[in-house]
Amino acid sequence: MSRADCRENALERLCTLLGDRCSREAAVREARAGDASWHSGPPPDVVVFPESTEEVSAIAAICHDARMTIIPRGTGTAVEGGVIATSGGVCLDLCRMNRITAIHPQDRDAVVEAGVTRKQLNAALLEQQTGLFFPVDPGADASLGGMAATCASGSAAVGYGTMRDNVLGLTAVLADGRILRTGTRAGKSSAGYDLTRLLVGSEGTLAIITEVTLRLSRLPRAIVAGTCAFEQEDRAVAAVLDVLAAGVRPVRMELLDAVQMAAVNAYSQLGCRESPTLFFELHGGPAAVAEQAEEVERIFSACGGFEVQHATEQAERDRLWQARHDAYFASLALRPGGAGYVTDVCVPVSRLAECVRRAREHLQHTNIPCPLFGHVGDGNFHVVFVIDPHSAAELAEVRGIQARIVADALALDGTCSGEHGIGLGKLDALEQQYGETLSAMRDIRRALDPLGLLNPGKVLRMPE
């Protein structure tokens, strides 16, 4: 049987298995040709919508027999091109695997299918009056399987950690259809290799995550959020370091530069001063939160901050954080028709001021809109270059600036990606970071997917 015949036979088997949940319609395929970034590519050859781990296993086995590639997809909210079908293949859309399998309030964990979104889980926890929530908050209402696949974090990571800190176990499917179950719900385990941590952040290149067991957190008894404007960006960064040094543990500590504040004001009608601004949030008991809020305000004032505005009511906080979460889209609105090219470096907080200072030196030489914002409480910040997606010159320019920002972060003991993953967009940056160490990563990938069928072209360049 020729390769083309083998492929057609596989497509027929997929249609027999899934019925109308296997689509070759152009509109369905085109809708899954990109993500939330500037990256683009050809559409997949077919889109499948499994509803169980067993169906994912069967799909993988069919594709393995036919040597067809598989591109897992969640909500498509990522920004590094990790869901693009670079050479056709099968888009495995997990949106129908959206059941919350179990919630265990006493153990503070939940088991969810990969297509369950963050907001969906938190709504269920609230409806069942568990007193718990899932704290990892990347801003977008991403699928929890996708968040695990990219090791997402977001604004609350300084207080609650990243996905790697909050995933207890996984169910995943290998390229040949074998089903893995990693981790346990136990409070600790020293049994065998930690495959959970290997798969979290692997971006669908080692296995397809179909179910996630998550650690939950207790809802805080009191919350104070607010903003503080600064005349100078370096003083805002200094204030963050002083807050952390004082023993205050903010749940969120975000920096938006003056350009980003102007964009946010225009996009979200926030009405804040258009200067470098810190957004912060504190959780805990009422007395402790009040005491910490006073300490934060004192430190901000000592560092030159002014116009400290507190948001104690839920509606005020929701409006504030929605505006922050929409910062990426506010950036895009600076240049209608533009596309976002996003940096994602993270450094030790003690090196943050230097990394931001060096980034500023690189940014002053471009005319491309490039607001800066980020989760500075854990040393992570982003520059959003709003580029003309059709301009090769602009793309080359921002790639060069990104390479210099990454080089600076690595020199300061940091990483090229704090939370967005590698996908297509940071292949060069990962090579900058790890060099020859990538050979060990390639060995792991070959061991789990020797035919190279899972999300090809992402994370690592694999020699033929």
Coordinates of N, CA and C in Angstrom, one line a residue, residues 39 47 58 64 110 125 162 166 174 185 196 256 287 300 328 347 379 397:
H39 N 2.1 33.8 14.7 CA 2.4 32.6 14.0 C 1.2 32.1 13.2
V47 N -9.6 17.3 11.4 CA -9.7 17.7 12.8 C -10.6 16.6 13.4
A58 N -7.1 5.3 20.7 CA -7.4 4.6 19.4 C -7.0 5.5 18.2
H64 N -0.4 6.2 14.2 CA 0.9 5.6 14.3 C 1.0 4.6 13.2
A110 N -8.7 17.9 42.6 CA -9.7 17.7 41.6 C -9.1 16.9 40.4
L125 N -16.3 24.6 41.6 CA -15.9 24.6 43.0 C -16.7 25.6 43.8
T162 N 3.3 27.6 39.8 CA 3.0 27.4 38.4 C 2.2 26.1 38.3
N166 N 1.3 22.6 40.8 CA -0.1 22.3 41.1 C -0.7 21.1 40.4
L174 N 0.6 7.9 24.7 CA 1.8 8.0 23.9 C 1.5 7.9 22.4
R185 N -2.7 10.8 44.1 CA -3.4 11.9 44.9 C -2.8 11.9 46.3
T196 N 5.3 12.8 35.8 CA 4.3 13.9 35.8 C 5.1 15.2 35.4
L256 N 3.2 47.3 34.8 CA 2.8 47.7 33.4 C 3.6 49.1 33.2
A287 N -6.9 40.6 59.5 CA -5.9 41.4 60.2 C -4.6 41.4 59.4
F300 N 6.0 51.3 49.0 CA 5.8 52.0 47.7 C 6.1 53.5 47.8
Y328 N -2.5 42.1 26.7 CA -2.1 41.7 25.4 C -2.9 42.2 24.3
V347 N 14.0 36.0 35.2 CA 15.3 36.0 35.9 C 15.1 35.9 37.4
G379 N 10.0 37.7 38.8 CA 11.1 37.9 37.9 C 10.8 37.8 36.4
E397 N 13.7 42.2 12.6 CA 14.1 43.2 13.6 C 13.8 42.7 15.0

